[in-house]
C-alpha positions as a Markdown table, in Angstrom:
| # | Residue | x | y | z |
|---|---|---|---|---|
| 1 | Met | -143.0 | -22.5 | -105.4 |
| 2 | Tyr | -146.6 | -23.5 | -106.0 |
| 3 | Leu | -148.3 | -25.8 | -103.5 |
| 4 | Pro | -148.2 | -29.5 | -104.6 |
| 5 | Phe | -151.3 | -31.2 | -105.9 |
| 6 | Leu | -153.4 | -32.9 | -103.2 |
| 7 | Pro | -156.4 | -35.2 | -103.4 |
| 8 | Ala | -159.7 | -33.4 | -103.0 |
| 9 | Ser | -160.2 | -34.8 | -99.5 |
| 10 | Met | -156.8 | -33.5 | -98.4 |
| 11 | Lys | -156.8 | -30.0 | -99.9 |
| 12 | Pro | -156.4 | -27.1 | -97.5 |
| 13 | Pro | -159.2 | -24.7 | -97.6 |
| 14 | Leu | -157.2 | -22.0 | -99.5 |
| 15 | Leu | -155.2 | -23.8 | -102.2 |
| 16 | Gln | -156.3 | -21.7 | -105.2 |
| 17 | Gly | -153.8 | -19.0 | -106.0 |
| 18 | Phe | -151.6 | -19.6 | -102.9 |
| 19 | Val | -147.9 | -20.3 | -102.8 |
| 20 | Glu | -145.8 | -22.0 | -100.2 |
| 21 | Glu | -144.0 | -20.0 | -97.4 |
| 22 | Thr | -141.0 | -21.1 | -95.4 |
| 23 | Trp | -141.2 | -19.0 | -92.2 |
| 24 | Thr | -140.6 | -20.8 | -88.9 |
| 25 | Trp | -140.9 | -20.1 | -85.2 |
| 26 | Ser | -138.6 | -17.2 | -84.2 |
| 27 | Ser | -135.5 | -18.0 | -82.1 |
| 28 | Asp | -135.5 | -14.3 | -81.0 |
| 29 | Gly | -139.2 | -14.1 | -80.2 |
| 30 | Leu | -140.0 | -16.7 | -77.6 |
| 31 | Ser | -140.3 | -17.3 | -73.8 |
| 32 | Ser | -137.4 | -18.8 | -71.9 |
| 33 | Asp | -139.8 | -21.7 | -71.1 |
| 34 | Thr | -139.9 | -22.9 | -74.7 |
| 35 | Glu | -137.5 | -24.8 | -76.8 |
| 36 | Leu | -137.4 | -25.1 | -80.6 |
| 37 | Ser | -136.4 | -28.1 | -82.8 |
| 38 | Pro | -133.3 | -27.6 | -85.0 |
| 39 | Cys | -135.6 | -26.8 | -88.0 |
| 40 | Arg | -137.6 | -24.4 | -85.8 |
| 41 | Arg | -140.9 | -25.8 | -87.0 |
| 42 | Asp | -141.6 | -27.6 | -83.7 |
| 43 | Val | -141.9 | -25.8 | -80.3 |
| 44 | Tyr | -141.8 | -27.6 | -76.9 |
| 45 | Phe | -143.2 | -26.0 | -73.7 |
| 46 | His | -142.0 | -26.1 | -70.1 |
| 47 | Thr | -139.4 | -28.8 | -70.6 |
| 48 | Asp | -137.6 | -28.5 | -67.2 |
| 49 | Pro | -138.1 | -31.9 | -65.6 |
| 50 | Val | -138.0 | -30.4 | -62.1 |
| 51 | Leu | -139.8 | -27.1 | -62.3 |
| 52 | Glu | -142.2 | -28.2 | -65.1 |
| 53 | Ser | -144.5 | -25.2 | -65.6 |
| 54 | Cys | -144.1 | -22.0 | -63.6 |
| 55 | Gly | -146.4 | -19.9 | -65.8 |
| 56 | Thr | -147.4 | -19.3 | -69.4 |
| 57 | Ala | -145.0 | -19.4 | -72.3 |
| 58 | Gly | -145.4 | -18.2 | -75.9 |
| 59 | Val | -143.5 | -18.0 | -79.2 |
| 60 | Arg | -144.1 | -16.0 | -82.4 |
| 61 | Gly | -143.3 | -16.7 | -86.0 |
| 62 | Ser | -140.2 | -15.4 | -87.7 |
| 63 | Thr | -142.2 | -13.3 | -90.2 |
| 64 | Gly | -144.8 | -10.6 | -89.5 |
| 65 | Phe | -147.5 | -9.9 | -92.1 |
| 66 | Val | -148.6 | -6.4 | -93.2 |
| 67 | Gln | -150.6 | -7.2 | -96.4 |
| 68 | Gly | -152.1 | -10.0 | -98.4 |
| 69 | Glu | -153.7 | -13.3 | -97.3 |
| 70 | His | -151.9 | -16.0 | -95.3 |
| 71 | Tyr | -152.9 | -19.5 | -94.2 |
| 72 | Trp | -150.9 | -21.8 | -91.9 |
| 73 | Glu | -151.5 | -24.9 | -89.9 |
| 74 | Val | -150.4 | -25.9 | -86.4 |
| 75 | Glu | -150.5 | -29.6 | -85.4 |
| 76 | Phe | -150.9 | -30.7 | -81.7 |
| 77 | Leu | -148.2 | -33.5 | -81.4 |
| 78 | Glu | -149.5 | -34.2 | -77.9 |
| 79 | Pro | -153.1 | -33.9 | -76.5 |
| 80 | Ala | -153.9 | -30.4 | -75.3 |
| 81 | Ser | -154.2 | -30.1 | -71.5 |
| 82 | Gly | -153.8 | -27.6 | -68.6 |
| 83 | Tyr | -155.3 | -24.2 | -68.2 |
| 84 | Ser | -154.5 | -22.9 | -71.6 |
| 85 | Val | -153.0 | -23.9 | -75.0 |
| 86 | Met | -153.6 | -21.3 | -77.7 |
| 87 | Val | -153.1 | -20.6 | -81.4 |
| 88 | Gly | -153.4 | -17.1 | -82.9 |
| 89 | Val | -151.7 | -13.9 | -84.0 |
| 90 | Gly | -150.1 | -10.9 | -82.3 |
| 91 | Thr | -148.0 | -7.8 | -82.9 |
| 92 | Ser | -144.3 | -7.5 | -81.9 |
| 93 | Lys | -145.5 | -6.0 | -78.6 |
| 94 | Ala | -147.6 | -9.0 | -77.7 |
| 95 | Ala | -146.5 | -10.7 | -74.4 |
| 96 | Leu | -144.5 | -13.9 | -74.8 |
| 97 | His | -144.2 | -14.9 | -71.1 |
| 98 | Ala | -146.1 | -14.7 | -67.8 |
| 99 | Gly | -144.1 | -16.1 | -64.9 |
| 100 | Ser | -144.5 | -16.4 | -61.1 |
| 101 | Tyr | -147.1 | -19.2 | -61.6 |
| 102 | Glu | -149.3 | -16.9 | -63.6 |
| 103 | Tyr | -151.5 | -19.3 | -65.7 |
| 104 | Ile | -153.4 | -17.2 | -68.2 |
| 105 | Asn | -154.8 | -17.1 | -71.8 |
| 106 | Leu | -151.7 | -15.3 | -73.1 |
| 107 | Leu | -152.9 | -14.6 | -76.6 |
| 108 | Gly | -155.7 | -12.1 | -76.3 |
| 109 | Lys | -154.7 | -10.9 | -72.8 |
| 110 | Asp | -154.6 | -7.3 | -74.2 |
| 111 | Thr | -155.0 | -5.4 | -77.5 |
| 112 | Glu | -151.8 | -6.7 | -79.0 |
| 113 | Ser | -152.9 | -10.3 | -79.7 |
| 114 | Trp | -155.8 | -12.5 | -80.7 |
| 115 | Gly | -156.0 | -16.2 | -79.7 |
| 116 | Leu | -158.0 | -19.4 | -79.9 |
| 117 | Ser | -157.9 | -21.7 | -76.8 |
| 118 | Tyr | -158.1 | -25.5 | -77.1 |
| 119 | Lys | -161.2 | -25.1 | -74.8 |
| 120 | Gly | -163.0 | -23.5 | -77.8 |
| 121 | Thr | -163.0 | -19.9 | -76.6 |
| 122 | Phe | -161.6 | -16.9 | -78.6 |
| 123 | Trp | -159.7 | -14.2 | -76.7 |
| 124 | His | -158.9 | -10.5 | -77.3 |
| 125 | Arg | -158.7 | -7.5 | -74.9 |
| 126 | Cys | -158.8 | -9.9 | -72.0 |
| 127 | Ser | -162.3 | -10.9 | -72.9 |
| 128 | Ser | -163.6 | -14.1 | -74.5 |
| 129 | Arg | -166.5 | -15.7 | -76.3 |
| 130 | Gln | -167.3 | -19.3 | -77.2 |
| 131 | Tyr | -166.3 | -20.0 | -80.7 |
| 132 | Thr | -166.2 | -23.7 | -81.2 |
| 133 | Glu | -166.2 | -27.1 | -79.4 |
| 134 | Pro | -163.1 | -27.9 | -77.3 |
| 135 | Phe | -160.4 | -30.0 | -79.1 |
| 136 | Tyr | -158.2 | -32.3 | -77.0 |
| 137 | Asp | -157.0 | -35.0 | -79.4 |
| 138 | Arg | -153.4 | -35.7 | -80.4 |
| 139 | Gly | -152.9 | -34.9 | -84.0 |
| 140 | Thr | -155.5 | -32.1 | -84.2 |
| 141 | Val | -154.6 | -29.6 | -86.8 |
| 142 | Ile | -155.6 | -26.0 | -86.4 |
| 143 | Gly | -155.5 | -23.8 | -89.5 |
| 144 | Val | -155.3 | -20.0 | -89.4 |
| 145 | His | -156.4 | -17.8 | -92.2 |
| 146 | Leu | -155.3 | -14.2 | -91.8 |
| 147 | Asn | -156.8 | -12.0 | -94.5 |
| 148 | Leu | -155.3 | -8.5 | -94.3 |
| 149 | Lys | -157.2 | -7.3 | -97.4 |
| 150 | Glu | -160.5 | -7.8 | -95.6 |
| 151 | Gly | -159.0 | -7.5 | -92.0 |
| 152 | Thr | -160.4 | -10.9 | -91.0 |
| 153 | Leu | -159.2 | -13.9 | -88.9 |
| 154 | Thr | -160.7 | -17.3 | -89.5 |
| 155 | Phe | -159.7 | -20.7 | -87.9 |
| 156 | Tyr | -160.0 | -24.3 | -89.2 |
| 157 | Lys | -160.0 | -27.5 | -87.4 |
| 158 | Asn | -158.7 | -30.5 | -89.3 |
| 159 | Arg | -159.3 | -28.4 | -92.5 |
| 160 | Gln | -163.0 | -27.8 | -91.6 |
| 161 | Cys | -163.8 | -24.1 | -91.4 |
| 162 | Leu | -164.9 | -22.9 | -87.9 |
| 163 | Gly | -166.2 | -19.6 | -89.1 |
| 164 | Leu | -165.1 | -16.0 | -88.9 |
| 165 | Ala | -163.4 | -15.2 | -85.5 |
| 166 | Phe | -162.5 | -11.6 | -85.8 |
| 167 | Thr | -162.6 | -8.5 | -88.1 |
| 168 | Gly | -160.9 | -5.2 | -88.2 |
| 169 | Leu | -157.3 | -6.5 | -88.3 |
| 170 | His | -156.5 | -4.3 | -91.4 |
| 171 | Lys | -156.7 | -1.3 | -89.0 |
| 172 | Val | -153.8 | -2.7 | -86.8 |
| 173 | Leu | -150.8 | -0.5 | -87.8 |
| 174 | Ser | -148.3 | -3.2 | -86.9 |
| 175 | Pro | -147.1 | -6.4 | -88.6 |
| 176 | Leu | -149.1 | -9.4 | -87.3 |
| 177 | Tyr | -147.1 | -12.6 | -86.4 |
| 178 | Pro | -148.3 | -16.1 | -86.0 |
| 179 | Met | -148.2 | -17.1 | -82.3 |
| 180 | Val | -148.8 | -20.0 | -80.0 |
| 181 | Ser | -148.7 | -20.4 | -76.2 |
| 182 | Ser | -149.2 | -22.9 | -73.4 |
| 183 | Thr | -149.4 | -23.2 | -69.6 |
| 184 | Ala | -148.9 | -26.9 | -69.6 |
| 185 | Pro | -145.7 | -28.9 | -69.6 |
| 186 | Gly | -145.2 | -31.5 | -72.3 |
| 187 | Ile | -147.1 | -29.6 | -75.0 |
| 188 | Glu | -145.6 | -29.9 | -78.5 |
| 189 | Leu | -146.8 | -27.9 | -81.4 |
| 190 | Ser | -145.6 | -28.3 | -85.0 |
| 191 | Leu | -145.8 | -25.9 | -88.0 |
| 192 | Gly | -147.3 | -27.6 | -91.1 |
| 193 | Leu | -148.5 | -26.0 | -94.2 |
| 194 | Arg | -147.6 | -22.3 | -94.6 |
| 195 | Ser | -148.9 | -20.4 | -97.6 |
| 196 | Ser | -149.8 | -16.9 | -98.9 |
| 197 | Thr | -151.5 | -15.4 | -101.9 |
| 198 | Leu | -149.3 | -14.2 | -104.8 |
| 199 | Pro | -148.3 | -10.6 | -104.3 |
| 200 | Thr | -150.3 | -7.9 | -106.1 |
| 201 | Leu | -148.6 | -5.3 | -108.3 |
| 202 | Glu | -148.7 | -2.8 | -105.3 |
| 203 | Glu | -147.1 | -5.4 | -103.0 |
| 204 | Arg | -144.4 | -6.2 | -105.6 |
| 205 | Cys | -143.6 | -2.5 | -106.0 |
| 206 | Leu | -143.4 | -1.9 | -102.2 |
| 207 | Ser | -141.1 | -5.0 | -101.8 |
| 208 | Thr | -138.8 | -3.7 | -104.5 |
| 209 | Leu | -138.7 | -0.3 | -102.9 |
| 210 | Ala | -138.0 | -1.8 | -99.5 |
| 211 | His | -135.1 | -3.9 | -100.8 |
| 212 | Gly | -133.6 | -0.8 | -102.5 |
| 213 | Leu | -133.8 | 1.6 | -99.5 |
| 214 | Ala | -130.5 | 2.0 | -97.6 |
| 215 | Lys | -132.3 | 3.0 | -94.3 |
| 216 | Lys | -135.9 | 2.7 | -93.0 |
| 217 | Asp | -135.8 | 6.5 | -92.1 |
| 218 | Leu | -135.6 | 7.3 | -95.8 |
| 219 | Val | -139.3 | 6.2 | -96.2 |
| 220 | Asp | -140.4 | 9.4 | -94.5 |
| 221 | Leu | -138.9 | 11.4 | -97.4 |
| 222 | Leu | -141.1 | 9.7 | -100.0 |
| 223 | Pro | -144.3 | 11.5 | -101.2 |
| 224 | Leu | -146.6 | 8.6 | -100.3 |
| 225 | Pro | -149.7 | 8.3 | -98.1 |
| 226 | Val | -149.2 | 7.6 | -94.4 |
| 227 | Ala | -150.7 | 4.1 | -94.7 |
| 228 | Val | -148.4 | 3.2 | -97.6 |
| 229 | Arg | -145.3 | 4.6 | -95.8 |
| 230 | Trp | -146.2 | 2.4 | -92.8 |
| 231 | Lys | -146.4 | -0.7 | -95.0 |
| 232 | Leu | -143.1 | 0.2 | -96.6 |
| 233 | Lys | -141.4 | 0.7 | -93.2 |
| 234 | Ser | -142.6 | -2.7 | -92.0 |
| 235 | Leu | -141.4 | -4.4 | -95.2 |
| 236 | Lys | -138.0 | -2.7 | -94.8 |
| 237 | Glu | -137.7 | -3.9 | -91.2 |
| 238 | Gly | -138.5 | -7.4 | -92.5 |
| 239 | Cys | -135.8 | -7.1 | -95.2 |
| 240 | Asp | -133.2 | -6.0 | -92.6 |
| 241 | Arg | -134.1 | -8.9 | -90.2 |
| 242 | Asp | -133.9 | -11.4 | -93.1 |
| 243 | Ala | -130.4 | -10.1 | -94.0 |
| 244 | Leu | -129.2 | -10.7 | -90.4 |
| 245 | Ala | -130.9 | -14.0 | -89.8 |
| 246 | Pro | -128.6 | -17.1 | -89.7 |
| 247 | Glu | -129.1 | -19.8 | -92.4 |
| 248 | Leu | -130.7 | -23.1 | -91.2 |
Protein backbone atom coordinates (compact mmCIF):
# COMPACT_ATOMS: atom_id res chain seq x y z
CA MET A 1 0.00 0.00 0.00
CA TYR A 2 1.31 3.44 -0.89
CA LEU A 3 1.68 6.01 1.85
CA PRO A 4 -1.33 8.35 2.07
CA PHE A 5 -1.14 11.92 0.80
CA LEU A 6 -0.08 14.41 3.45
CA PRO A 7 0.04 18.22 3.41
CA ALA A 8 3.48 19.57 2.53
CA SER A 9 4.09 20.68 6.13
CA MET A 10 3.42 17.15 7.43
CA LYS A 11 5.25 15.07 4.82
CA PRO A 12 7.91 12.72 6.16
CA PRO A 13 11.33 13.40 4.68
CA LEU A 14 11.27 10.29 2.47
CA LEU A 15 7.80 9.99 0.97
CA GLN A 16 8.69 9.74 -2.73
CA GLY A 17 8.80 6.10 -3.83
CA PHE A 18 8.27 4.67 -0.33
CA VAL A 19 5.57 2.19 0.69
CA GLU A 20 4.09 1.49 4.10
CA GLU A 21 5.45 -1.30 6.31
CA THR A 22 3.66 -3.06 9.17
CA TRP A 23 6.42 -4.48 11.36
CA THR A 24 6.10 -4.02 15.13
CA TRP A 25 8.21 -4.49 18.25
CA SER A 26 9.15 -8.13 18.68
CA SER A 27 7.54 -10.18 21.43
CA ASP A 28 10.56 -12.51 21.23
CA GLY A 29 13.28 -9.88 21.18
CA LEU A 30 12.89 -7.80 24.32
CA SER A 31 14.10 -7.38 27.88
CA SER A 32 12.10 -8.83 30.75
CA ASP A 33 11.81 -5.23 32.01
CA THR A 34 9.66 -4.17 29.07
CA GLU A 35 6.00 -4.64 28.19
CA LEU A 36 4.30 -4.30 24.82
CA SER A 37 0.83 -3.03 24.00
CA PRO A 38 -1.56 -5.57 22.40
CA CYS A 39 -0.80 -4.14 18.95
CA ARG A 40 2.96 -4.29 19.73
CA ARG A 41 3.51 -0.74 18.50
CA ASP A 42 3.99 0.71 22.00
CA VAL A 43 6.66 -0.35 24.49
CA TYR A 44 6.68 0.44 28.22
CA PHE A 45 9.87 0.30 30.28
CA HIS A 46 10.42 -0.76 33.92
CA THR A 47 6.76 -1.02 34.90
CA ASP A 48 7.24 -2.84 38.22
CA PRO A 49 5.75 -0.43 40.82
CA VAL A 50 8.05 -1.69 43.56
CA LEU A 51 11.40 -2.34 41.89
CA GLU A 52 11.00 0.32 39.18
CA SER A 53 14.31 0.33 37.27
CA CYS A 54 17.04 -2.19 38.10
CA GLY A 55 19.12 -1.60 34.98
CA THR A 56 18.73 -1.02 31.26
CA ALA A 57 16.06 -2.57 29.05
CA GLY A 58 15.75 -2.79 25.27
CA VAL A 59 13.55 -4.18 22.51
CA ARG A 60 14.09 -4.75 18.81
CA GLY A 61 11.73 -4.72 15.85
CA SER A 62 10.10 -7.83 14.47
CA THR A 63 11.84 -7.44 11.09
CA GLY A 64 15.53 -7.22 10.29
CA PHE A 65 16.65 -5.40 7.15
CA VAL A 66 19.33 -6.64 4.73
CA GLN A 67 18.75 -4.43 1.69
CA GLY A 68 16.95 -1.32 0.47
CA GLU A 69 16.04 1.89 2.29
CA HIS A 70 13.87 2.06 5.41
CA TYR A 71 12.40 4.97 7.35
CA TRP A 72 10.48 4.76 10.62
CA GLU A 73 9.43 7.06 13.46
CA VAL A 74 9.40 6.61 17.23
CA GLU A 75 7.30 8.98 19.35
CA PHE A 76 8.13 9.75 22.99
CA LEU A 77 4.75 9.44 24.74
CA GLU A 78 6.36 10.65 27.97
CA PRO A 79 9.25 13.10 28.45
CA ALA A 80 12.66 11.45 28.20
CA SER A 81 14.49 11.21 31.52
CA GLY A 82 17.06 9.20 33.45
CA TYR A 83 20.54 8.16 32.45
CA SER A 84 19.66 6.94 28.96
CA VAL A 85 16.77 6.60 26.50
CA MET A 86 17.88 5.56 23.01
CA VAL A 87 16.66 4.97 19.45
CA GLY A 88 18.72 3.12 16.86
CA VAL A 89 19.50 -0.17 15.13
CA GLY A 90 21.28 -3.40 15.98
CA THR A 91 21.96 -6.95 14.87
CA SER A 92 20.30 -10.01 16.41
CA LYS A 93 23.37 -10.24 18.69
CA ALA A 94 22.85 -6.77 20.16
CA ALA A 95 22.23 -6.74 23.92
CA LEU A 96 18.62 -6.28 25.04
CA HIS A 97 19.20 -6.10 28.80
CA ALA A 98 21.70 -4.98 31.43
CA GLY A 99 20.68 -5.87 34.99
CA SER A 100 22.15 -5.56 38.48
CA TYR A 101 21.58 -1.79 38.48
CA GLU A 102 23.75 -1.34 35.40
CA TYR A 103 22.57 1.92 33.82
CA ILE A 104 24.25 2.24 30.43
CA ASN A 105 23.79 3.47 26.87
CA LEU A 106 22.70 0.05 25.67
CA LEU A 107 22.57 0.81 21.95
CA GLY A 108 26.15 1.30 20.84
CA LYS A 109 27.73 -0.45 23.82
CA ASP A 110 29.63 -2.68 21.37
CA THR A 111 29.99 -3.40 17.65
CA GLU A 112 26.49 -4.90 17.34
CA SER A 113 24.38 -1.73 17.65
CA TRP A 114 24.21 1.99 16.89
CA GLY A 115 22.12 4.36 19.01
CA LEU A 116 21.07 7.98 19.52
CA SER A 117 20.57 9.10 23.14
CA TYR A 118 17.98 11.70 24.09
CA LYS A 119 20.95 13.68 25.44
CA GLY A 120 22.03 14.25 21.83
CA THR A 121 24.98 11.84 21.68
CA PHE A 122 25.43 9.05 19.16
CA TRP A 123 26.96 5.77 20.35
CA HIS A 124 28.81 2.86 18.72
CA ARG A 125 31.65 0.60 19.96
CA CYS A 126 31.16 2.04 23.46
CA SER A 127 32.27 5.48 22.31
CA SER A 128 30.19 8.58 21.65
CA ARG A 129 30.17 11.91 19.89
CA GLN A 130 27.85 14.89 20.12
CA TYR A 131 25.34 14.72 17.29
CA THR A 132 22.47 17.09 18.13
CA GLU A 133 20.86 19.09 20.91
CA PRO A 134 19.16 17.07 23.71
CA PHE A 135 15.44 16.40 23.33
CA TYR A 136 13.27 16.14 26.45
CA ASP A 137 9.73 17.01 25.39
CA ARG A 138 6.72 14.71 25.43
CA GLY A 139 5.58 14.14 21.85
CA THR A 140 9.05 14.35 20.31
CA VAL A 141 9.22 12.18 17.17
CA ILE A 142 12.56 10.69 16.18
CA GLY A 143 12.79 9.45 12.59
CA VAL A 144 15.36 6.87 11.51
CA HIS A 145 16.53 6.50 7.91
CA LEU A 146 18.51 3.33 7.29
CA ASN A 147 19.92 3.25 3.76
CA LEU A 148 21.49 -0.15 3.11
CA LYS A 149 22.30 0.76 -0.49
CA GLU A 150 24.67 3.48 0.69
CA GLY A 151 25.31 2.01 4.16
CA THR A 152 24.18 5.15 5.99
CA LEU A 153 22.14 5.93 9.10
CA THR A 154 20.45 9.33 9.48
CA PHE A 155 18.13 10.63 12.20
CA TYR A 156 15.30 13.17 12.11
CA LYS A 157 13.71 15.13 14.95
CA ASN A 158 10.09 16.12 14.37
CA ARG A 159 10.75 15.50 10.66
CA GLN A 160 13.73 17.84 10.51
CA CYS A 161 16.95 16.14 9.34
CA LEU A 162 19.71 16.04 11.95
CA GLY A 163 22.38 15.01 9.45
CA LEU A 164 24.32 11.86 8.70
CA ALA A 165 25.08 9.85 11.85
CA PHE A 166 26.97 6.81 10.60
CA THR A 167 28.34 5.16 7.44
CA GLY A 168 29.56 1.69 6.48
CA LEU A 169 26.44 -0.21 7.55
CA HIS A 170 26.27 -2.02 4.19
CA LYS A 171 29.38 -3.93 5.36
CA VAL A 172 27.53 -5.44 8.35
CA LEU A 173 26.85 -9.03 7.30
CA SER A 174 23.81 -9.40 9.55
CA PRO A 175 20.23 -8.13 9.33
CA LEU A 176 19.77 -4.80 11.12
CA TYR A 177 16.74 -4.38 13.38
CA PRO A 178 15.12 -1.19 14.69
CA MET A 179 15.82 -0.89 18.44
CA VAL A 180 15.01 1.29 21.45
CA SER A 181 16.19 1.17 25.06
CA SER A 182 15.72 2.95 28.40
CA THR A 183 17.14 3.04 31.90
CA ALA A 184 14.23 5.07 33.30
CA PRO A 185 10.85 3.82 34.57
CA GLY A 186 7.72 5.31 33.04
CA ILE A 187 9.19 5.75 29.56
CA GLU A 188 6.70 4.94 26.80
CA LEU A 189 7.75 4.82 23.13
CA SER A 190 5.38 4.33 20.21
CA LEU A 191 6.03 3.25 16.62
CA GLY A 192 4.53 5.61 14.07
CA LEU A 193 5.24 5.74 10.36
CA ARG A 194 7.13 2.73 8.98
CA SER A 195 8.10 2.68 5.33
CA SER A 196 10.56 1.33 2.78
CA THR A 197 11.49 1.77 -0.86
CA LEU A 198 9.87 -0.39 -3.49
CA PRO A 199 12.03 -3.51 -4.03
CA THR A 200 14.42 -3.60 -6.98
CA LEU A 201 14.39 -6.42 -9.53
CA GLU A 202 17.26 -8.11 -7.65
CA GLU A 203 15.38 -7.85 -4.35
CA ARG A 204 12.20 -9.28 -5.88
CA CYS A 205 14.16 -12.20 -7.36
CA LEU A 206 15.85 -12.95 -4.03
CA SER A 207 12.52 -12.77 -2.21
CA THR A 208 10.96 -15.23 -4.67
CA LEU A 209 13.91 -17.60 -4.23
CA ALA A 210 13.72 -17.33 -0.44
CA HIS A 211 10.03 -18.24 -0.40
CA GLY A 212 10.65 -21.18 -2.75
CA LEU A 213 13.51 -22.79 -0.83
CA ALA A 214 12.56 -25.63 1.51
CA LYS A 215 15.58 -25.10 3.79
CA LYS A 216 18.08 -22.30 4.41
CA ASP A 217 21.00 -24.74 3.99
CA LEU A 218 20.09 -25.20 0.32
CA VAL A 219 21.34 -21.67 -0.37
CA ASP A 220 24.95 -22.92 -0.16
CA LEU A 221 24.31 -25.18 -3.15
CA LEU A 222 23.42 -22.25 -5.42
CA PRO A 223 26.13 -20.83 -7.77
CA LEU A 224 25.87 -17.31 -6.34
CA PRO A 225 28.43 -14.82 -4.94
CA VAL A 226 28.98 -15.01 -1.17
CA ALA A 227 27.31 -11.62 -0.53
CA VAL A 228 24.21 -12.65 -2.49
CA ARG A 229 24.00 -16.01 -0.67
CA TRP A 230 24.18 -14.14 2.66
CA LYS A 231 21.28 -11.88 1.63
CA LEU A 232 19.29 -14.90 0.49
CA LYS A 233 19.89 -16.75 3.78
CA SER A 234 18.79 -13.71 5.76
CA LEU A 235 15.62 -13.40 3.68
CA LYS A 236 14.90 -17.13 4.13
CA GLU A 237 15.25 -16.78 7.91
CA GLY A 238 12.76 -13.89 7.78
CA CYS A 239 10.30 -15.97 5.73
CA ASP A 240 10.51 -18.82 8.25
CA ARG A 241 9.95 -16.44 11.20
CA ASP A 242 6.95 -14.85 9.46
CA ALA A 243 5.44 -18.30 8.86
CA LEU A 244 5.67 -19.11 12.58
CA ALA A 245 4.57 -15.71 13.90
CA PRO A 246 1.08 -15.55 15.47
CA GLU A 247 -1.47 -13.26 13.83
CA LEU A 248 -2.39 -10.05 15.65
